[in-house]
Tab-separated table of C-alpha atoms and ligand atoms in Angstrom:
chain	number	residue	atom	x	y	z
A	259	UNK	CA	-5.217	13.580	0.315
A	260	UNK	CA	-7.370	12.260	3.575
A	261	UNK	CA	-9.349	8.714	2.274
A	262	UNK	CA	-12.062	6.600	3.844
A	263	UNK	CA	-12.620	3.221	3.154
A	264	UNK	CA	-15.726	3.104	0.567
A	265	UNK	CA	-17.861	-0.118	-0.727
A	266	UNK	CA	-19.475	0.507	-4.015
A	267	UNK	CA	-21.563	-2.749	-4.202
A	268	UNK	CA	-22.713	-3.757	-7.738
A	269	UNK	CA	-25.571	-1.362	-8.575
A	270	UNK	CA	-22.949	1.633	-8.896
A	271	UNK	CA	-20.830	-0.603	-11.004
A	272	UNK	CA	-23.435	-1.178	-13.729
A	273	UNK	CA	-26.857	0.576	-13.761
A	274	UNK	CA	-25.898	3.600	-11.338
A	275	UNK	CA	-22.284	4.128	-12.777
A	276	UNK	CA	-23.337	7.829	-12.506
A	277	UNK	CA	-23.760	7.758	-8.650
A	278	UNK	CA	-20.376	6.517	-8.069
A	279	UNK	CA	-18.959	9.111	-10.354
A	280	UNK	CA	-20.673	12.336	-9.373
A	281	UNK	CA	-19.581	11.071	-5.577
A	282	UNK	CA	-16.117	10.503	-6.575
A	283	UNK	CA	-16.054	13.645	-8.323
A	284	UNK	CA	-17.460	15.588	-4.920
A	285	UNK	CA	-15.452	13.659	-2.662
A	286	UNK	CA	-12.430	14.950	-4.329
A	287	UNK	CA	-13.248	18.516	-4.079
A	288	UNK	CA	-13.691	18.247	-0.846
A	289	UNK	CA	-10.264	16.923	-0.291
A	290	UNK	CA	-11.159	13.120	1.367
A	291	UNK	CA	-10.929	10.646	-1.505
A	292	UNK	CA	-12.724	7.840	-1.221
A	293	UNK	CA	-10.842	4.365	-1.172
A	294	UNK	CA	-12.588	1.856	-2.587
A	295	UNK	CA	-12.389	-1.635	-0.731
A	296	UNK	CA	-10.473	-4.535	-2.599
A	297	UNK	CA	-11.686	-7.830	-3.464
A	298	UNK	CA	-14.816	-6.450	-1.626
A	299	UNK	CA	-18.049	-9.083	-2.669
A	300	UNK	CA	-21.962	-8.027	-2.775
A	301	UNK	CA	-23.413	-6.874	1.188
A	302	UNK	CA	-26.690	-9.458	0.577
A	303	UNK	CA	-29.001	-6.489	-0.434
A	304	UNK	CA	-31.307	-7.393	2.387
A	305	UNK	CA	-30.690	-8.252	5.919
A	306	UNK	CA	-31.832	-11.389	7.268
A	307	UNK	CA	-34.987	-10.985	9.330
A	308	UNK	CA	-35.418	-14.431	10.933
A	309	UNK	CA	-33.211	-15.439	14.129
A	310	UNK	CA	-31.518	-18.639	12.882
A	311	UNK	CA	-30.155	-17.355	9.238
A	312	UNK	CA	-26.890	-15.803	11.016
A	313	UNK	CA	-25.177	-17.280	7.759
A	314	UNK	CA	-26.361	-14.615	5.962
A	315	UNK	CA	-24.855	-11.935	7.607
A	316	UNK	CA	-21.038	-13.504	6.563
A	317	UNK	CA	-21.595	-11.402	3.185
A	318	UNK	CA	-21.335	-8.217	4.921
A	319	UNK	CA	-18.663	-9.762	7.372
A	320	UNK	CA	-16.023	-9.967	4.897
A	321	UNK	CA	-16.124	-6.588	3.642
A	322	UNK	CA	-16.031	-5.397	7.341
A	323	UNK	CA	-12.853	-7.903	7.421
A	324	UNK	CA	-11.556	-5.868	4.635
A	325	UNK	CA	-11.645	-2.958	6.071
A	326	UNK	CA	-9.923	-3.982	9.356
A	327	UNK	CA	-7.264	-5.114	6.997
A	328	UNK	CA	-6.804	-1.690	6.138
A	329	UNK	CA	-6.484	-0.899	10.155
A	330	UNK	CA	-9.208	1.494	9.478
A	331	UNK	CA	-12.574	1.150	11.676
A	332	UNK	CA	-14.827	3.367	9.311
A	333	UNK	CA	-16.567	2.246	6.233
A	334	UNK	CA	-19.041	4.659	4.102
A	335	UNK	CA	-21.368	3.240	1.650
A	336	UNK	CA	-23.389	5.331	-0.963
A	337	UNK	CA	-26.261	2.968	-2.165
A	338	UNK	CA	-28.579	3.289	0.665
A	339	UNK	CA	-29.630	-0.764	0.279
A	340	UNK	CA	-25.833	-1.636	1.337
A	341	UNK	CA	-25.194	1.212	3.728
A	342	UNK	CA	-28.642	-0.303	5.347
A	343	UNK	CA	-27.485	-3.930	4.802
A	344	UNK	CA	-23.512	-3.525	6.248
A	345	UNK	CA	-24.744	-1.317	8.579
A	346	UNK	CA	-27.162	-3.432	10.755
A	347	UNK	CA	-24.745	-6.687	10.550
A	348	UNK	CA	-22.027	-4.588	11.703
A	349	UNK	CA	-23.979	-3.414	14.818
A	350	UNK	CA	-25.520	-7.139	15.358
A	351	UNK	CA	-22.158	-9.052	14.844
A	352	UNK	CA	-19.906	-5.930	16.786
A	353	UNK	CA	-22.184	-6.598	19.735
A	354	UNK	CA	-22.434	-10.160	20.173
A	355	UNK	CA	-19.655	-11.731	20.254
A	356	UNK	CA	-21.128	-15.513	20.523
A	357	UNK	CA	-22.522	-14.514	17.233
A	358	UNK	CA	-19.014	-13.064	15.831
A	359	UNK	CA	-17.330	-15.975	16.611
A	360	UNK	CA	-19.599	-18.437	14.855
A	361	UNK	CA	-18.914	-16.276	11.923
A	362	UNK	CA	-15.178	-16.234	12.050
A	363	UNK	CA	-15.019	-20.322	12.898
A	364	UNK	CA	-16.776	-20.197	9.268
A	365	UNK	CA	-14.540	-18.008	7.681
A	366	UNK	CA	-10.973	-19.818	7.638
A	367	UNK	CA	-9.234	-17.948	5.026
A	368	UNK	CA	-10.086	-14.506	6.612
A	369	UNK	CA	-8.746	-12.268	9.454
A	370	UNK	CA	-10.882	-13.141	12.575
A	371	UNK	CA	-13.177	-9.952	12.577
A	372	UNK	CA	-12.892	-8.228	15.922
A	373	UNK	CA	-16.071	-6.227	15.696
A	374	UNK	CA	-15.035	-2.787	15.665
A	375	UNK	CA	-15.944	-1.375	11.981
A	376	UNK	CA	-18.680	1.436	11.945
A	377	UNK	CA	-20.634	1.890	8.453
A	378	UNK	CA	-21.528	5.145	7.940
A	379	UNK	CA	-23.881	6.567	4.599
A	380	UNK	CA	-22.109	9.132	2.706
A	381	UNK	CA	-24.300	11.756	3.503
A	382	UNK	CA	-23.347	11.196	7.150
A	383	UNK	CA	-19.594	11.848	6.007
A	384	UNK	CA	-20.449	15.194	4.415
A	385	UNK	CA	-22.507	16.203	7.688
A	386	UNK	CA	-20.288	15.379	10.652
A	387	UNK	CA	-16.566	15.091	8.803
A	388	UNK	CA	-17.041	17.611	6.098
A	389	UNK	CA	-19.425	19.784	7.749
A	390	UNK	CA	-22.492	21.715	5.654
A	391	UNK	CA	-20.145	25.111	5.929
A	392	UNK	CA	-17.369	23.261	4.103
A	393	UNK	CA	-19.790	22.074	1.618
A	394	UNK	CA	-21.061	25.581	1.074
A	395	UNK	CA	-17.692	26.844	0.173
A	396	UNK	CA	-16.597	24.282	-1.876
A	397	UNK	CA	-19.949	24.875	-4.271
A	398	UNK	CA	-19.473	27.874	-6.573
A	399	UNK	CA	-22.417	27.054	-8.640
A	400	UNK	CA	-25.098	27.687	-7.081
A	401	UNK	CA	-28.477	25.249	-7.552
A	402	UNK	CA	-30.348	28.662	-6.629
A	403	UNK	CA	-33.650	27.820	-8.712
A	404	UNK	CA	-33.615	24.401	-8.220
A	405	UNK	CA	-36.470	23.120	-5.440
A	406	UNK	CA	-35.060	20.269	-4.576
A	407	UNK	CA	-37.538	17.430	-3.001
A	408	UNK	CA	-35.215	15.028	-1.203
A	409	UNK	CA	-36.267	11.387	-1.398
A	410	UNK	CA	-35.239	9.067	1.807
A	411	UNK	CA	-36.903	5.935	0.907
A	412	UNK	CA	-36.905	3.431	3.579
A	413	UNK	CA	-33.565	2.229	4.428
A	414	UNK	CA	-31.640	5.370	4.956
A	415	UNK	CA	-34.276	5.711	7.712
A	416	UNK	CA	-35.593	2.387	8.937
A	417	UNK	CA	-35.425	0.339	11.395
A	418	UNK	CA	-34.078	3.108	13.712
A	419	UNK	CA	-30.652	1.631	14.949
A	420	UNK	CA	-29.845	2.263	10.902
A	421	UNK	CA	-31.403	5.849	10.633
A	422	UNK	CA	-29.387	8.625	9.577
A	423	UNK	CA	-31.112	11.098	11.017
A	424	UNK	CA	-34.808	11.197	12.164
A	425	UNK	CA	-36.898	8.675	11.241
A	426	UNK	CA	-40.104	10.815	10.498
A	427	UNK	CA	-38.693	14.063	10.094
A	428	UNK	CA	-35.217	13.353	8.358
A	429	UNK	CA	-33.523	16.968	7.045
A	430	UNK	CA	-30.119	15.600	6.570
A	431	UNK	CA	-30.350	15.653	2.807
A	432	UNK	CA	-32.550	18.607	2.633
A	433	UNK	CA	-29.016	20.675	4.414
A	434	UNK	CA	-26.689	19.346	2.122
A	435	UNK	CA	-28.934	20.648	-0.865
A	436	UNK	CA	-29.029	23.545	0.897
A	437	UNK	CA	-25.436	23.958	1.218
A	438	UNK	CA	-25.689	23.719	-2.090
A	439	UNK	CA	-27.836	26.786	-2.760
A	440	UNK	CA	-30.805	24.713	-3.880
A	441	UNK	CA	-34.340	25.161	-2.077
A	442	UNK	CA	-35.231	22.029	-0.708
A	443	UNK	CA	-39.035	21.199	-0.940
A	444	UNK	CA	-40.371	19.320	2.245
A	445	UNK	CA	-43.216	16.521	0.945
A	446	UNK	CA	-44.696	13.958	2.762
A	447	UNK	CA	-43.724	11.011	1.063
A	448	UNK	CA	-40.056	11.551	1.633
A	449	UNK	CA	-39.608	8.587	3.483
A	450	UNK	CA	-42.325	6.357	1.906
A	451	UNK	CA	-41.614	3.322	0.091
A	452	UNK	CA	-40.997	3.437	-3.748
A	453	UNK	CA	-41.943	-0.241	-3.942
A	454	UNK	CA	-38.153	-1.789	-3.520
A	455	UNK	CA	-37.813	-5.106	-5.226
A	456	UNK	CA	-40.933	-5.714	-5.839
A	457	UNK	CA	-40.257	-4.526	-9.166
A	458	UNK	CA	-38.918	-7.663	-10.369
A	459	UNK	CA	-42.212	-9.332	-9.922
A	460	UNK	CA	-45.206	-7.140	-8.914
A	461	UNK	CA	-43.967	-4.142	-11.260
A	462	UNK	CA	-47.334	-2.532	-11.006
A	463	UNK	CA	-46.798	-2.267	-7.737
A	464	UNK	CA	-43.350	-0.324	-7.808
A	465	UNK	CA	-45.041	1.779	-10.103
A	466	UNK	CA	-47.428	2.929	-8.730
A	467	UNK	CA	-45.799	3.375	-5.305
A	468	UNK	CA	-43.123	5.199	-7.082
A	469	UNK	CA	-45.345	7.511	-8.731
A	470	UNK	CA	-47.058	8.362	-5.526
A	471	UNK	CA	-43.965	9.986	-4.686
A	472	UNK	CA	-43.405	12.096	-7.733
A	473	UNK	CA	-47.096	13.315	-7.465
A	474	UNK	CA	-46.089	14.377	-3.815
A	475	UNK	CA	-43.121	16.067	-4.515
A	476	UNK	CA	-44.844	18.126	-7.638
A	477	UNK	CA	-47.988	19.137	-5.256
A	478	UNK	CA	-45.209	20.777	-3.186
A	479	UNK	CA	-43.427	22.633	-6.325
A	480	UNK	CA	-40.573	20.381	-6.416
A	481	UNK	CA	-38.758	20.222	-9.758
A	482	UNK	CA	-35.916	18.093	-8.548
A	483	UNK	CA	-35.966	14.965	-6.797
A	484	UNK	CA	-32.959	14.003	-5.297
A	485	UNK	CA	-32.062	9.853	-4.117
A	486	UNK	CA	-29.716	7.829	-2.439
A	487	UNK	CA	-30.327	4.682	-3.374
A	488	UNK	CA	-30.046	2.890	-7.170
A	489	UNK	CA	-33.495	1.102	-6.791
A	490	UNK	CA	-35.648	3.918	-6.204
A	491	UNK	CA	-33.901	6.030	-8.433
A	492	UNK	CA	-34.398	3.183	-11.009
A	493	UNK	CA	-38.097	2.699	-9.844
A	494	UNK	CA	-39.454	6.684	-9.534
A	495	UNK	CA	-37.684	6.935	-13.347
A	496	UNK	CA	-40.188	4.180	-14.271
A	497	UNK	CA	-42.970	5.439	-12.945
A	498	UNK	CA	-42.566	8.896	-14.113
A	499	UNK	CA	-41.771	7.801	-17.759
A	500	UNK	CA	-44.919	5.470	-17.711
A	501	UNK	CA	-47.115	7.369	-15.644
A	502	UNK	CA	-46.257	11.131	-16.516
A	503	UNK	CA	-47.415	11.434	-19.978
A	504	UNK	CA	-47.358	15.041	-21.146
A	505	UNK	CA	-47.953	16.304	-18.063
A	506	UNK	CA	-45.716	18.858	-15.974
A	507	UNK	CA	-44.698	15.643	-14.013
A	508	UNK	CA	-42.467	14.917	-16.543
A	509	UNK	CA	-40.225	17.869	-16.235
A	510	UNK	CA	-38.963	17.046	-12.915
A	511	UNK	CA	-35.354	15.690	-12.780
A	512	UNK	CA	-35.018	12.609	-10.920
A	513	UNK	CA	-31.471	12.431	-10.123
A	514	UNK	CA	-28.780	11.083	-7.122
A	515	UNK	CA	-27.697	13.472	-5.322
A	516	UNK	CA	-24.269	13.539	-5.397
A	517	UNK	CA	-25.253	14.506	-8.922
A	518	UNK	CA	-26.821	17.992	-7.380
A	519	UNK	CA	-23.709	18.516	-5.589
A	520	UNK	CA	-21.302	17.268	-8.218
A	521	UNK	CA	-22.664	20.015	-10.541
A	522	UNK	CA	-22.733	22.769	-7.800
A	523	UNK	CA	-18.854	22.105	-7.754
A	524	UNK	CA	-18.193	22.375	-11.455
A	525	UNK	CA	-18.623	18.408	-12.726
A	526	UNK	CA	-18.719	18.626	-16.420
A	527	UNK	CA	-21.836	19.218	-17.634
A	528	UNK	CA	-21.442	16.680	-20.019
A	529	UNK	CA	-21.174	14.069	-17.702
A	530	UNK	CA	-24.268	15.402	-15.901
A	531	UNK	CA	-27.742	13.611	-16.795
A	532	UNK	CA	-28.966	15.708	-19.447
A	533	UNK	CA	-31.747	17.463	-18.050
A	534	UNK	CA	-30.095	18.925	-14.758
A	535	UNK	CA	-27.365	20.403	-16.896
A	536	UNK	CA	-30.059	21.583	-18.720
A	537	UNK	CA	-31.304	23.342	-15.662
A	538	UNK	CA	-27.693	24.506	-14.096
A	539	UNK	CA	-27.714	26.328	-17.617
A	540	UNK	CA	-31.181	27.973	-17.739
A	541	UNK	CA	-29.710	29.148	-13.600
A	542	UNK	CA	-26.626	30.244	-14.992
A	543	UNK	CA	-27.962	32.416	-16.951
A	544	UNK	CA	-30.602	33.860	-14.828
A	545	UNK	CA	-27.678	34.596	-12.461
A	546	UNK	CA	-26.059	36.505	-15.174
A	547	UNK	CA	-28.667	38.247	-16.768
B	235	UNK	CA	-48.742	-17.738	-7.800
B	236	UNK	CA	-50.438	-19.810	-4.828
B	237	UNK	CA	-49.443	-21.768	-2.331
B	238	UNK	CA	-52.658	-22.768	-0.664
B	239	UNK	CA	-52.411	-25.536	1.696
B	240	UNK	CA	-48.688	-26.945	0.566
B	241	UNK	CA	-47.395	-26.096	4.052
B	242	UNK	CA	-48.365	-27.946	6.414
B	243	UNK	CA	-46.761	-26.696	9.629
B	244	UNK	CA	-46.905	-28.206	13.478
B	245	UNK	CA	-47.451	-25.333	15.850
B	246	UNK	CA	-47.643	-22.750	13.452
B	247	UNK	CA	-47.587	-20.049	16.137
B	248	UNK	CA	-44.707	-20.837	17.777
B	249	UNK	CA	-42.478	-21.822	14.815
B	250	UNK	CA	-43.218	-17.991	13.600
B	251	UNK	CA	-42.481	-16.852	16.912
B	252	UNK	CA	-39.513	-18.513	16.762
B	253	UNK	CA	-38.424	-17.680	13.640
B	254	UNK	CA	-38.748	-14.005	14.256
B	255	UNK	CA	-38.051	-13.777	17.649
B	256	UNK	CA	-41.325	-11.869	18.084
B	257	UNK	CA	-44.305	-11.804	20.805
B	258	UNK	CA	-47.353	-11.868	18.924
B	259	UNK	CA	-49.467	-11.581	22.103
B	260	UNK	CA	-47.377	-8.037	22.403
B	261	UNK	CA	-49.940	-6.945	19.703
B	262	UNK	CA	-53.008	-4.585	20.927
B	263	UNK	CA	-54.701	-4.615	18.016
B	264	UNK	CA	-54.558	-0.704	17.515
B	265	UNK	CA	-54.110	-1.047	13.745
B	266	UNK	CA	-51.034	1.688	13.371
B	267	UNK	CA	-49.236	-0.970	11.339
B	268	UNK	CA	-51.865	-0.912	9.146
B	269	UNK	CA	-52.725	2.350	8.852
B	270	UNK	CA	-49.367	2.604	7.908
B	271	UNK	CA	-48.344	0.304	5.682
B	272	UNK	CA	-47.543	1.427	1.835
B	273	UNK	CA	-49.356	-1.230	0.318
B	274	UNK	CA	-52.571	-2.979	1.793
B	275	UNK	CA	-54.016	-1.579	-1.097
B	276	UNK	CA	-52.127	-5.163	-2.629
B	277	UNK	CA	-52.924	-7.503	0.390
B	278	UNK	CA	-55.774	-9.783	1.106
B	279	UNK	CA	-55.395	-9.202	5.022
B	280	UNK	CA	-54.017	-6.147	6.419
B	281	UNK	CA	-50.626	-6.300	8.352
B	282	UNK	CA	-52.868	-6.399	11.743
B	283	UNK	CA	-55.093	-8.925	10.487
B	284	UNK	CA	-52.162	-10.905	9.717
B	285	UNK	CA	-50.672	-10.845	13.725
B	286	UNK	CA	-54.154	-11.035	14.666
B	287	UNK	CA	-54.948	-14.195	12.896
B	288	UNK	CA	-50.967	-15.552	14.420
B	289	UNK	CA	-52.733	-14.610	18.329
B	290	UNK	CA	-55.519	-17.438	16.625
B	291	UNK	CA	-53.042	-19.708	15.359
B	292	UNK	CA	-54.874	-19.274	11.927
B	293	UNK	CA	-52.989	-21.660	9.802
B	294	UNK	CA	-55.212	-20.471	6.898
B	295	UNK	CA	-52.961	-17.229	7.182
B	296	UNK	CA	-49.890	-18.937	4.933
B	297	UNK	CA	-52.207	-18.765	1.977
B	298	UNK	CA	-52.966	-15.235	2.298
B	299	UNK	CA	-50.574	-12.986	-0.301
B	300	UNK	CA	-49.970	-10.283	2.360
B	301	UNK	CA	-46.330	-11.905	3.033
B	302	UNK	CA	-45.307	-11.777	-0.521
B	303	UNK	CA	-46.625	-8.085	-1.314
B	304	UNK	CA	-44.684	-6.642	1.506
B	305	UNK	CA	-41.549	-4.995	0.565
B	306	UNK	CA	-39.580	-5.171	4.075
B	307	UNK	CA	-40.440	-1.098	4.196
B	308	UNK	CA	-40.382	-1.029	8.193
B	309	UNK	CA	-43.240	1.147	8.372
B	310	UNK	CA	-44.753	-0.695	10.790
B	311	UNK	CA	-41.444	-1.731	12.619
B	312	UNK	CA	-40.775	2.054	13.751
B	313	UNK	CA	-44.320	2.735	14.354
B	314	UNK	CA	-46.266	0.203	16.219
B	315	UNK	CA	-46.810	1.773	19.892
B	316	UNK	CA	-45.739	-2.361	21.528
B	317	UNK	CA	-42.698	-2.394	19.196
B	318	UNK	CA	-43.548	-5.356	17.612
B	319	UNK	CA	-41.110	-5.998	14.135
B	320	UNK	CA	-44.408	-6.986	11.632
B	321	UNK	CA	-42.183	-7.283	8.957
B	322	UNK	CA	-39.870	-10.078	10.912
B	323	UNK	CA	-43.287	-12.162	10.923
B	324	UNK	CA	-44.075	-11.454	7.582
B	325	UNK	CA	-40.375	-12.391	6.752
B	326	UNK	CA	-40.873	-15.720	8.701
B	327	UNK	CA	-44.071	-16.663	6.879
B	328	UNK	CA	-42.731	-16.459	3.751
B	329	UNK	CA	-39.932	-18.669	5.110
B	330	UNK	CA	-42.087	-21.521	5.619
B	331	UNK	CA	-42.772	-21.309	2.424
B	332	UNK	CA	-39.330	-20.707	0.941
B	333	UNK	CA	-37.970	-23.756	2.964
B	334	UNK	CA	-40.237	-25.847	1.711
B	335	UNK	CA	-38.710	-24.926	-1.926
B	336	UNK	CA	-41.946	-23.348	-2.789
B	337	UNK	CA	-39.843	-20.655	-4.672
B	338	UNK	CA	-42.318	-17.285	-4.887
B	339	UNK	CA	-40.349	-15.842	-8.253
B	340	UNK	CA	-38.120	-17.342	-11.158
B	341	UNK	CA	-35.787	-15.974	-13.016
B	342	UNK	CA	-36.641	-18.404	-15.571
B	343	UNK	CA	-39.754	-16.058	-16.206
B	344	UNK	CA	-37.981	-13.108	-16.635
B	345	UNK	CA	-36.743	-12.017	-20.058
B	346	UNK	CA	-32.876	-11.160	-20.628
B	347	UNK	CA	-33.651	-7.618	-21.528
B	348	UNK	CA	-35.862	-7.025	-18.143
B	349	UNK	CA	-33.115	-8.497	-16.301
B	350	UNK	CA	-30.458	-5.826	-17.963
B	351	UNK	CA	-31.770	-2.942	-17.486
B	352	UNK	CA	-33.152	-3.794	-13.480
B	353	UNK	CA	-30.684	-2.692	-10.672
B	354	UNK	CA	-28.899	-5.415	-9.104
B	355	UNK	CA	-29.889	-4.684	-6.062
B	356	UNK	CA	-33.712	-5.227	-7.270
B	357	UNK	CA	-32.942	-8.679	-8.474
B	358	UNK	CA	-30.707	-9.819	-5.558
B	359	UNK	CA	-33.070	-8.783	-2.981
B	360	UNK	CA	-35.971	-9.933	-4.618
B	361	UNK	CA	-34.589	-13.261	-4.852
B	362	UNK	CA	-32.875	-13.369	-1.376
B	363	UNK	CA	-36.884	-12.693	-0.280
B	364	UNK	CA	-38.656	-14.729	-2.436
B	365	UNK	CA	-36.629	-18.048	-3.360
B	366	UNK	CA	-35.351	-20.816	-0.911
C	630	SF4	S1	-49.101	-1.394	15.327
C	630	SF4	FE1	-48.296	-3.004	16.699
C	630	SF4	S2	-49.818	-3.155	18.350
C	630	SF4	FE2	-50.780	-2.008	16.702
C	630	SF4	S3	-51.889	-3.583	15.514
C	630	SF4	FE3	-49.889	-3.348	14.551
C	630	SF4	S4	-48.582	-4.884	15.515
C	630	SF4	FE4	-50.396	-4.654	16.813
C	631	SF4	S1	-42.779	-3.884	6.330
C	631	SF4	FE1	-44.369	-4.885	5.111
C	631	SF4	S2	-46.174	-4.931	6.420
C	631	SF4	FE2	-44.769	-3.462	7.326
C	631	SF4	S3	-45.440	-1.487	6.511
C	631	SF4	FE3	-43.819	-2.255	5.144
C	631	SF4	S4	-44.883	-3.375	3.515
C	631	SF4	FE4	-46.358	-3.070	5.202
């Protein structure tokens, strides 16, 4: 089977296990495994915004290095925080080589990075290698009933050398749900802010943000929300199971959306969050009966 | 938390503009960034108050909270008409704190069962923005 270098980073190895599996699981069906990096080390999270802190870009260096290792010169990333993070040091430190050099004096038990690795977000994979016709035929099950309000965020979109597709009007999730069979919902806060880190310290703040977002994607008769990233996913579930109540607002299944497409292909729906298999079964039989 | 008056920095203007790499004379004043911006609901001056009072040299600006309740979103960075990156000031205001040691969160406050069940990437970030 075809591979591609992939970095997990530490979210999908603890609180968004799920992501990483339904992905896997997709990946597979689709015949180009992904590879996961060794001894690869956390991307930083956040990229450095002031002009002197080049030191802070190493982070992301050294999984690049890995992947040159590997002779490869493409790396995909599924959180949306690292594909954004590894993504914008690649560019900076592939095009400046001043800049690359500093970084490889520093590094004296690596490979001198040579500034040719290219991040690329999953979803970009599954739109320009896999192609939305491919994905359509490798998804039996239909997500026909699901309305499916895809949820950007900010870094899959922002600043604009990281975008993945257009910065106000992305639809590059909204096709592969499509593929899919699903209805995608377009909402305005698609690619709004669900608050980010803030979490950690001004939690009213993420929550409310976050619940913006659900409120947006309801007025629009979503009853999905797909993510890409581990930190909104995290913060929309908060808001929705503080903020909801009884309220028709708690129905809608927040989910990743490799887990859409996982179960589309067949994933067992045991190992699906609870309330989409839920869903895939009240479809399944609607298609039948 | 506040900081008031702990900094103390010479030529405030220009160390921001240095540490960001950004004009602030670039700035028109047309308030997009503002208009914009997911959470001036939060701040205490808006994003284009903030540049505003940076074209005034306003030290009085690094006691404002508007640094620390912006989340790095980039609304502003895609939208401002005179492509001026607000959030790379806002990132180098809350630098002269953070290099000063005057840490903005600690994990010392946090409980171990808030810690557990937040993301890594909320508590790595947040920390990477908000200590020294
Ligand atoms: S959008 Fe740009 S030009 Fe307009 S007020 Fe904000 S920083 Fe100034
Ligand atoms: S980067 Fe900061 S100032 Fe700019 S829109 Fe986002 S939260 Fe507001």
């Amino acid at each position: 089977m075809n591979t591609i270098p992939y970095f997990p980073g530490c979210s999908l190895k603890d609180t968004a296990a799920s992501f990483e599996s339904s992905a896997q699981f997709v990946m597979e069906k689709l015949g180009l495994q992904l590879q996961e990096l060794e001894r690869w080390n956390c991307c930083g999270t956040v990229s450095s915004l002031t002009t002197d802190d080049l030191m802070h870009h190493l982070a992301s260096v050294r999984n690049l290095v890995r992947v040159q290792d590997l002779e490869q010169t493409e790396l995909v990333a599924l959180c949306s925080m690292c594909y954004n993070t590894l993504s914008r040091t690649a560019q900076r430190i592939n095009a400046d080589a001043e800049e690359r050099d500093k970084i490889n004096q520093f590094m004296d038990r690596e490979s001198d990075y040579q500034g040719a690795v290219v991040v690329r977000h999953l979803l970009q994979v599954l739109r320009d290698r896999i192609g939305w016709q491919a994905l359509e035929q490798a998804t039996p099950h239909s997500l026909e009933g699901l309305n499916v309000a895809c949820y950007y965020g900010c870094t899959l979109l922002r600043p604009k050398e990281a975008a993945i597709d257009n910065v106000e009007k992305p639809t590059i999730m909204s096709e592969a749900m499509a593929a899919a069979g699903a209805m995608p919902v377009h909402f305005p806060f698609a690619g709004e802010c669900c608050g980010t880190y803030q979490v950690v310290d001004r939690r009213d703040l993420s929550i409310e943000r976050s619940f913006r977002v659900i409120q947006s994607a309801a007025r629009e008769g979503a009853n999905v929300i797909a993510t890409a990233c581990p930190l909104c996913q995290h913060n929309l579930k908060e808001a929705q199971r503080e903020l909801a109540g009884a309220s028709e607002l708690a129905d809608i299944e927040i989910v990743y959306f490799t887990e859409l497409l996982a179960a589309a292909m067949g994933m067992d729906s045991q190992k699906l969050p609870e309330g989409l298999s839920a869903r895939m079964q009240q479809v399944a039989e609607a298609q039948t009966g | 938390m506040s900081r008031a008056k702990t900094v103390s920095v010479e030529n405030f203007r220009a160390r921001v503009e240095e540490l960001s790499g950004e004009n602030v004379f670039a700035c028109y004043q047309c308030g997009m960034c503002s208009a914009g911006c997911p959470l001036t609901d939060q701040m205490d001056r808006l994003p284009s108050q903030v540049i505003r009072d940076l074209q005034q040299d306003d030290i009085t600006l690094l006691e404002s909270n508007a640094m620390w309740v912006c989340a790095s979103c980039l609304a502003c960075e895609v939208r401002c008409p005179k492509g001026v990156d607000l959030a790379k000031l806002m990132e180098a205001l809350r630098q002269l704190h953070l290099r000063k040691e005057l840490d903005h969160v600690s994990i010392d406050e946090m409980s171990p069962q808030e810690i557990a069940k937040l993301p890594q990437i909320a508590l790595v970030a947040s920390f990477r923005k908000k200590t020294g």
